CSV table of C-alpha atoms in Angstrom, one decimal:
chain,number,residue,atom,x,y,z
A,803,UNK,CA,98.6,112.5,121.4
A,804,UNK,CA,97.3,115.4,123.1
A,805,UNK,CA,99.1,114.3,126.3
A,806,UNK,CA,102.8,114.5,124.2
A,807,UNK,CA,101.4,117.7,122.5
A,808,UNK,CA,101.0,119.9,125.8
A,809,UNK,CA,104.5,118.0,127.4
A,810,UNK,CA,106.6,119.1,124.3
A,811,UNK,CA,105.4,122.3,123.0
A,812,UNK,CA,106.5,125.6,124.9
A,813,UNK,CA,104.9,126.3,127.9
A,814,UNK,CA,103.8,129.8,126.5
A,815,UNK,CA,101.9,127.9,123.8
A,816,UNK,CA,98.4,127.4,124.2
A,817,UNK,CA,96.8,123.8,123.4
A,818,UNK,CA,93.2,124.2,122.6
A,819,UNK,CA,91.1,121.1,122.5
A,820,UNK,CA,87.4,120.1,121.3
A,821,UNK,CA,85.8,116.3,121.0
A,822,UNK,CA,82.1,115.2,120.8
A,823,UNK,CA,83.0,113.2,123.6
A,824,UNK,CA,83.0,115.7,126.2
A,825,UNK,CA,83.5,113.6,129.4
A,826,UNK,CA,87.1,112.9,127.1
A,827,UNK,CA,88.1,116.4,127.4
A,828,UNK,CA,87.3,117.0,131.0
A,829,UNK,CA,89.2,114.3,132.3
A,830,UNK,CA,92.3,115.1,129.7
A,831,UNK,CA,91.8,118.7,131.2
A,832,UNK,CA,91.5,117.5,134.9
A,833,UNK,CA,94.8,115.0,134.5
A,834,UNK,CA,96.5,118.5,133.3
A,835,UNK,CA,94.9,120.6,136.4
A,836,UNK,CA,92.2,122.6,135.3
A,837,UNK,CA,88.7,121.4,134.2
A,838,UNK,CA,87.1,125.0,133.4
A,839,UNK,CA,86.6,125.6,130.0
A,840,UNK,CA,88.2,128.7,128.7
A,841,UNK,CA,90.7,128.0,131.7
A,842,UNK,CA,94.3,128.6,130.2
A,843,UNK,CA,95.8,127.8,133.6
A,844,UNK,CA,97.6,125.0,132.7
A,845,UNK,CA,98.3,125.7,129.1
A,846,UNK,CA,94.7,123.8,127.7
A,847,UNK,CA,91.9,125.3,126.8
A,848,UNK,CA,88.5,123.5,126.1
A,849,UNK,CA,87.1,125.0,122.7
A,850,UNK,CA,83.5,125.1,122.1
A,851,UNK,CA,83.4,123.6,118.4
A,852,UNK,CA,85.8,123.2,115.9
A,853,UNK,CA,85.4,126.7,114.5
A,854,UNK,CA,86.3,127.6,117.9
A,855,UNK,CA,89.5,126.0,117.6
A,856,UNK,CA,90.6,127.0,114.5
A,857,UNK,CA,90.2,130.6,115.1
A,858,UNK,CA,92.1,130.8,117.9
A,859,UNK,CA,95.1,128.4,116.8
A,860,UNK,CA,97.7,128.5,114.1
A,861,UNK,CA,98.2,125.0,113.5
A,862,UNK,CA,95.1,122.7,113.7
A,863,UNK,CA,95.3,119.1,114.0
A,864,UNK,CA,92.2,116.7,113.0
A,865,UNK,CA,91.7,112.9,114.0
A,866,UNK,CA,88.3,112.0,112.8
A,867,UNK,CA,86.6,108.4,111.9
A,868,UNK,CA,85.4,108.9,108.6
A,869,UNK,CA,85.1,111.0,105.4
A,870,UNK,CA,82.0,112.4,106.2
A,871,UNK,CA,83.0,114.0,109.6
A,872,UNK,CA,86.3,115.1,108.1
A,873,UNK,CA,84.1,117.0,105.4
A,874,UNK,CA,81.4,118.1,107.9
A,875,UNK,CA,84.2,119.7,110.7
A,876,UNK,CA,86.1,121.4,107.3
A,877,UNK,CA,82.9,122.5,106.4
A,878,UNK,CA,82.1,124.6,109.8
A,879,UNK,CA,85.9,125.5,109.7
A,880,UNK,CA,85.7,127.2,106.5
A,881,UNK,CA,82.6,128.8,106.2
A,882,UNK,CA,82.1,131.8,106.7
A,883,UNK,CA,86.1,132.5,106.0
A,884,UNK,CA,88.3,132.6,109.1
A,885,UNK,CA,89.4,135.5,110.4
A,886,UNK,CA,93.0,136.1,109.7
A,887,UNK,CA,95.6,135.5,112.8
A,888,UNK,CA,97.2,138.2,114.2
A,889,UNK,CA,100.7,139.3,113.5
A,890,UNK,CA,103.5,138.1,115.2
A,891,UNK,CA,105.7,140.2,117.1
A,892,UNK,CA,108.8,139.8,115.3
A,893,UNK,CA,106.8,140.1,112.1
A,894,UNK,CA,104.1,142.7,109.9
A,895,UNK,CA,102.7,139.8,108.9
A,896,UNK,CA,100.3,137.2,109.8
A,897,UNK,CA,101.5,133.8,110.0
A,898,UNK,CA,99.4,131.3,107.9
A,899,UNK,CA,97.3,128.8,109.3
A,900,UNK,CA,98.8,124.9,108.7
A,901,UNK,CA,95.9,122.0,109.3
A,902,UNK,CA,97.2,118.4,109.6
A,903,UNK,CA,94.5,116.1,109.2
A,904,UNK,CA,95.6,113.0,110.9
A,905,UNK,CA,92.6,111.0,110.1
A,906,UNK,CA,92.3,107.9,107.6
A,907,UNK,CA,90.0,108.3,105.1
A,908,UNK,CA,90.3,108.4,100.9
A,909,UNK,CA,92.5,109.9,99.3
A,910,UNK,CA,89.8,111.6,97.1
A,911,UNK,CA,88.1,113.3,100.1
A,912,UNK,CA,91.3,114.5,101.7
A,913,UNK,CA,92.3,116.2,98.4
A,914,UNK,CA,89.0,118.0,97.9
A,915,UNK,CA,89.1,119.2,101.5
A,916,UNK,CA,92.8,120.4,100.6
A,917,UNK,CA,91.9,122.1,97.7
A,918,UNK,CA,88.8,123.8,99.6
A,919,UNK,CA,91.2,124.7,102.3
A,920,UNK,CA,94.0,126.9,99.8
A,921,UNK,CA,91.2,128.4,97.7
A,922,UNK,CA,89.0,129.7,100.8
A,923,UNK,CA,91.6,131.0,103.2
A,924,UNK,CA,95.3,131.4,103.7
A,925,UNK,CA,95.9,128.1,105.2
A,926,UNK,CA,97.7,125.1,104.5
A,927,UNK,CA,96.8,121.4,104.8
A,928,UNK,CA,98.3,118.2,104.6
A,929,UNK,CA,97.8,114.7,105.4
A,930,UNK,CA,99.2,112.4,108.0
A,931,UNK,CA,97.3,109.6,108.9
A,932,UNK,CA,99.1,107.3,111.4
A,933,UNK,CA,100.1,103.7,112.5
A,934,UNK,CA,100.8,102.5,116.1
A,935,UNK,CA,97.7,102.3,117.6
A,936,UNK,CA,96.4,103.2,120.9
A,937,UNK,CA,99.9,102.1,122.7
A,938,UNK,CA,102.1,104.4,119.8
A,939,UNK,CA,100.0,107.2,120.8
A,940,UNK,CA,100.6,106.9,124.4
A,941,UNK,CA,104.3,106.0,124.2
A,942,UNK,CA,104.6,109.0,121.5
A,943,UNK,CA,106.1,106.2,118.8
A,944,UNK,CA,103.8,106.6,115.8
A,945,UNK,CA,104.4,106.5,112.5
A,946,UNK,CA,102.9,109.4,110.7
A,947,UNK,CA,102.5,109.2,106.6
A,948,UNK,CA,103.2,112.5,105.1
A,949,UNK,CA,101.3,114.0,102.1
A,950,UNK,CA,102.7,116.8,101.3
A,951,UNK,CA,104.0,118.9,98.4
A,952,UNK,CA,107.8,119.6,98.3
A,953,UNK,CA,109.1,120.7,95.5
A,954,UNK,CA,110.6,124.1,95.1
A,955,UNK,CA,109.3,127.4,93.7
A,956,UNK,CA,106.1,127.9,96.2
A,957,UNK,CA,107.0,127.7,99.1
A,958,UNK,CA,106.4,123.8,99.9
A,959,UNK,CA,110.0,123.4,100.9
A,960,UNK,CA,109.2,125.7,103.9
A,961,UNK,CA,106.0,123.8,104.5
A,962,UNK,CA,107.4,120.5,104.5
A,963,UNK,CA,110.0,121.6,107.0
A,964,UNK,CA,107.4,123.5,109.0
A,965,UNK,CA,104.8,120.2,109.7
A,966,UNK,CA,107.6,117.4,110.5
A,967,UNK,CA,108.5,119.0,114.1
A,968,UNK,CA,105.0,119.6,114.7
A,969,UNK,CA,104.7,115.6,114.2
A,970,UNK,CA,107.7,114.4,115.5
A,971,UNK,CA,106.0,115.8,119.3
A,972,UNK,CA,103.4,113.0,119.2
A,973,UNK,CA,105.7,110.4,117.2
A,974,UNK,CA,109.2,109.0,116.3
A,975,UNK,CA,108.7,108.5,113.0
A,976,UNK,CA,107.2,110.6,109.6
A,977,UNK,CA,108.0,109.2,106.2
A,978,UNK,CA,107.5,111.6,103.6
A,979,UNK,CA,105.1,109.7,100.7
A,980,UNK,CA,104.7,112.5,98.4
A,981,UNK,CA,102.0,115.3,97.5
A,982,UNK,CA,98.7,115.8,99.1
A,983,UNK,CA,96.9,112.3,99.3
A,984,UNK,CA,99.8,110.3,99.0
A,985,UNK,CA,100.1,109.9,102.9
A,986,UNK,CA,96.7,108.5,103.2
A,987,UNK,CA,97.4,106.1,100.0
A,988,UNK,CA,100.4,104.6,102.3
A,989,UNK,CA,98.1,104.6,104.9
A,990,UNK,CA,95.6,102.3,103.3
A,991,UNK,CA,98.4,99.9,102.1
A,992,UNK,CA,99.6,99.6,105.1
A,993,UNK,CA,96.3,98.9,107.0
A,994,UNK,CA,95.5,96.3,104.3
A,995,UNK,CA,98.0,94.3,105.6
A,996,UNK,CA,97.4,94.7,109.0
A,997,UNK,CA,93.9,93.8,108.1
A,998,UNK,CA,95.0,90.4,107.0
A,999,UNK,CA,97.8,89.9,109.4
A,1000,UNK,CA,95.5,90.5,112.5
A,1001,UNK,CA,93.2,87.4,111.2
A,1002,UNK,CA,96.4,85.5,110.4
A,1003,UNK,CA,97.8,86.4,113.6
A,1004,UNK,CA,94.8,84.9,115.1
A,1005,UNK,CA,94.6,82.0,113.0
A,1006,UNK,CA,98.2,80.8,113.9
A,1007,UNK,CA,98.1,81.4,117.7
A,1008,UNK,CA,94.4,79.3,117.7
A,1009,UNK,CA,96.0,76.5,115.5
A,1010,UNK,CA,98.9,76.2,117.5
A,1011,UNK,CA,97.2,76.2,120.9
A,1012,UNK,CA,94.2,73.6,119.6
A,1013,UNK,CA,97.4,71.4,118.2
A,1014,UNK,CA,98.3,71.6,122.7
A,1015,UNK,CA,101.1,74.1,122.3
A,1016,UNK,CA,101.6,76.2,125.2
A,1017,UNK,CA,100.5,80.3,124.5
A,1018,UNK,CA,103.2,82.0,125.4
A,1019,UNK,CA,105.6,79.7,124.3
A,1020,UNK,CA,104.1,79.8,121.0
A,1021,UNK,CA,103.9,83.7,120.4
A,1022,UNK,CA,107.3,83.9,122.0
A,1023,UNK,CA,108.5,81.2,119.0
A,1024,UNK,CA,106.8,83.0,116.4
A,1025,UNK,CA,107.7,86.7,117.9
A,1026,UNK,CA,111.4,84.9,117.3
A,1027,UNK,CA,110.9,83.8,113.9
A,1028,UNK,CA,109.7,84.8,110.1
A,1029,UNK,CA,106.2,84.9,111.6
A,1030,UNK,CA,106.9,87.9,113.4
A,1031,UNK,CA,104.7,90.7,112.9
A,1032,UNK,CA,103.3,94.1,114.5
A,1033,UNK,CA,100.0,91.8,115.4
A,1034,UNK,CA,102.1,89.2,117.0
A,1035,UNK,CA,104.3,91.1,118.9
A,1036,UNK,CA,102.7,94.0,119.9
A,1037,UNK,CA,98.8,93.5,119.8
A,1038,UNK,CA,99.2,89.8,120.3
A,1039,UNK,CA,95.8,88.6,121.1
A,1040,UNK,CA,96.6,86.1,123.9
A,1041,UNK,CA,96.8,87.8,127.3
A,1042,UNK,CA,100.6,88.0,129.3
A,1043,UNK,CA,101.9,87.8,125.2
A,1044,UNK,CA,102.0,91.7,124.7
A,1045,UNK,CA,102.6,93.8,127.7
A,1046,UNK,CA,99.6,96.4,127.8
A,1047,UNK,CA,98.0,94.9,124.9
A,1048,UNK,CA,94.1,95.4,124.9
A,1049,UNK,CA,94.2,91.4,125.1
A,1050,UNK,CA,94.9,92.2,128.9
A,1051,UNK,CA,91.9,94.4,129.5
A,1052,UNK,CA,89.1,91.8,127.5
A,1053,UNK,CA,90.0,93.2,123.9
A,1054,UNK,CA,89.0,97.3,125.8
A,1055,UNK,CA,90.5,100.1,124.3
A,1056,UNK,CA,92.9,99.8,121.0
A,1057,UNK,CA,91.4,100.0,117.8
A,1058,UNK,CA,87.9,99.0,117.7
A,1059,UNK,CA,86.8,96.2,114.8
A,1060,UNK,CA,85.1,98.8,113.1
A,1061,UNK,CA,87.4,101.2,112.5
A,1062,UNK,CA,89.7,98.4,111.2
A,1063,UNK,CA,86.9,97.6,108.6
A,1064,UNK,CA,86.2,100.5,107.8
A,1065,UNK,CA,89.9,101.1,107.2
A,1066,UNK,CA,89.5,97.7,104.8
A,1067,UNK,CA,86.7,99.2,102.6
A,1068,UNK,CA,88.8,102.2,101.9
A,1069,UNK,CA,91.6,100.0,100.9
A,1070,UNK,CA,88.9,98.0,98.9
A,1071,UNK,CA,87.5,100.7,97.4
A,1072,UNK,CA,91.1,102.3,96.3
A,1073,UNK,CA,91.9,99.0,94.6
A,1074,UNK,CA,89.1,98.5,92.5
A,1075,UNK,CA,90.1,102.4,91.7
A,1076,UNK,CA,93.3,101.9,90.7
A,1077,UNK,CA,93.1,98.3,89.4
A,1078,UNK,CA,95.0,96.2,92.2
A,1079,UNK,CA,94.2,93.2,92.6
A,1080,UNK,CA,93.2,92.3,96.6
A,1081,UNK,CA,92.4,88.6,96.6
A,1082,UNK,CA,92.2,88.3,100.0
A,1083,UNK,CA,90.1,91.2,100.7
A,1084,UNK,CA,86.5,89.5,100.5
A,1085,UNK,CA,87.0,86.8,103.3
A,1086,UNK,CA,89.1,90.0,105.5
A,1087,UNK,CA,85.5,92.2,105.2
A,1088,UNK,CA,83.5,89.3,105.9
A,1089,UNK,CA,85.6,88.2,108.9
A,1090,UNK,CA,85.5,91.8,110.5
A,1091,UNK,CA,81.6,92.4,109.5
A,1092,UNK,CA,81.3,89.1,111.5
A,1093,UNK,CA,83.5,90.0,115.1
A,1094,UNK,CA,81.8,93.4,114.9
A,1095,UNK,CA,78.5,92.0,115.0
A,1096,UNK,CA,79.3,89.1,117.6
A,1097,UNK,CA,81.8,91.8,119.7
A,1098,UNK,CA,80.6,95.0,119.0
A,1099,UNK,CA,83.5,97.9,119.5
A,1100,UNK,CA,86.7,95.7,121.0
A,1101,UNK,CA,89.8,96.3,119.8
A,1102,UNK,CA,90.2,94.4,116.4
A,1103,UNK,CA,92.5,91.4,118.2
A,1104,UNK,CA,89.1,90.2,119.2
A,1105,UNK,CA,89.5,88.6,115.8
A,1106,UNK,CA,91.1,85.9,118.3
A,1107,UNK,CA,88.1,84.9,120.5
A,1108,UNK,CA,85.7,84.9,117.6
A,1109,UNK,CA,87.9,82.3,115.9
A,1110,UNK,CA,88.0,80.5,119.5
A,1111,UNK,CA,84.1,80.3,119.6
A,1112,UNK,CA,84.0,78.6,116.5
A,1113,UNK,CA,86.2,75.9,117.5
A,1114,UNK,CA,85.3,72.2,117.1
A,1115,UNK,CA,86.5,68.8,118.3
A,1116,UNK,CA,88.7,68.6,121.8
A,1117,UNK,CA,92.4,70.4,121.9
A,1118,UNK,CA,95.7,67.8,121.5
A,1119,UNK,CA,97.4,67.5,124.4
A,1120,UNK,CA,101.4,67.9,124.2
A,1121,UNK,CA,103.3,65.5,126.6
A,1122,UNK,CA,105.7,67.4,128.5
């Protein structure tokens, strides 16, 4: 993301970055050609906390794991009050700071930090959690899922028009849902049934191939078919299936099994809020509680080799 960022803004603008992970944001820094922080060489700049970065930047995007850090990084961002940015040249007045938190969390928690963020400063913030995984990001294909006010007579018009170019840099795709919280309630939908897909996914592919069926042959019937999904055809986990799936790499990188069940609980937990009905959800938590604890942080296909382990009795074989 922050690859696409510093490719497609201007080269005047300054991208300022800050993880936890620091060896992350030297070798980000190092690909771009400078690894001193402070060094704007290049364009980048390595903050020193996220205070940092949101004093020095007008529009602030966040990606965090959970509600808690989302709360916790607001919390140092807000308090004591940020400083107001300077004016722009062509204007008297100071442009207003606009934070897009990209993260997946509830929609309860991103509203509160919304609300915290227009009553203690003169910021804006919306919320655009994504889908597309590790590859999207890369390729610059996500999907973002807009919450955001935009109805006339405040402004929002102008606000709504103000964060879709900033997120069509890192994606292809951002669908509107509504007002603030109403991205991350698509968000959680749609991860519900990726949840369940994944395991499905895995299911099939180990059915088929214990039944003798070639692997490829068999995600390539199924990528061709009403089977088709984002888990078979994209994340598939059998390896040669999905060019520059983590399947290739022994289930590294992508999104690890606990992020996807944390995703789950949030989904869970929304459900039981709003009274849906999720039959399926128990046996999805208790299959990813499972792979994390057998796989630790591999990216959530492992779903496939856990089912493989568990195997019993000899695979058909399928006469040519």
């Amino acid at each position: 993301m922050a690859q696409n960022l510093r490719a497609k803004i201007p080269r005047t603008d300054n991208l300022v970055i800050f993880d936890q992970n620091h060896e992350a944001t030297r070798k980000f820094v190092e690909g771009m050609g400078t690894a001193a922080p402070g060094d704007k060489g290049t364009g980048v700049e390595i903050a020193g906390n996220s205070r940092d970065v949101a004093e020095k930047s007008e529009v602030i995007i966040t990606v965090l794991p959970e509600p808690t850090h989302v709360k916790s990084v607001f919390g140092q961002i807000l308090h004591p009050r940020l400083p107001d940015l300077p004016a722009l040249p062509s204007s008297s007045s100071a442009p207003n700071r606009l934070f897009i938190d990209c993260s997946t969390i509830d929609p309860t928690s991103s509203t509160d930090i919304a609300n915290a963020v227009h009553s203690s400063s003169p910021a804006r913030f919306v919320d655009a959690p994504m889908s597309g995984g590790v590859i999207g990001a890369r390729a610059g294909s996500l999907t973002f899922m807009l919450g955001c006010p935009s109805h006339n007579g405040s402004g929002n018009g102008k606000l709504l028009k103000r964060v879709t170019p900033v997120l069509e840099l890192m994606g292809k795709r951002v669908v509107h849902m509504g007002g603030s919280g109403a991205g991350l309630a698509g968000k959680l939908a749609n991860n519900y049934l990726l949840a369940v897909s994944n395991i499905a996914t895995a299911e099939a592919m180990n059915l088929g191939i214990k039944l003798g069926l070639d692997p490829l042959q068999l995600a390539e019937l199924i990528n061709g078919s009403s089977g088709r999904c984002w888990s078979s055809a994209v994340n598939n986990p059998i390896e040669g299936a999905s060019p520059g799936a983590p399947a290739e790499n022994g289930f590294e990188g992508g999104f690890a099994v606990g992020l996807m069940r944390k995703d789950l609980g949030l989904a869970i937990k929304a459900a039981r809020a709003s009274g849906a009905e999720l039959e399926l959800a128990k046996r999805a938590e208790e299959v990813y509680e499972h792979v994390e604890d057998s796989e630790g942080m591999k990216d959530f296909s492992v779903v496939y080799r856990w089912l493989e382990s568990r195997n019993v009795g000899a695979t058909l074989k399928m006469a040519k």
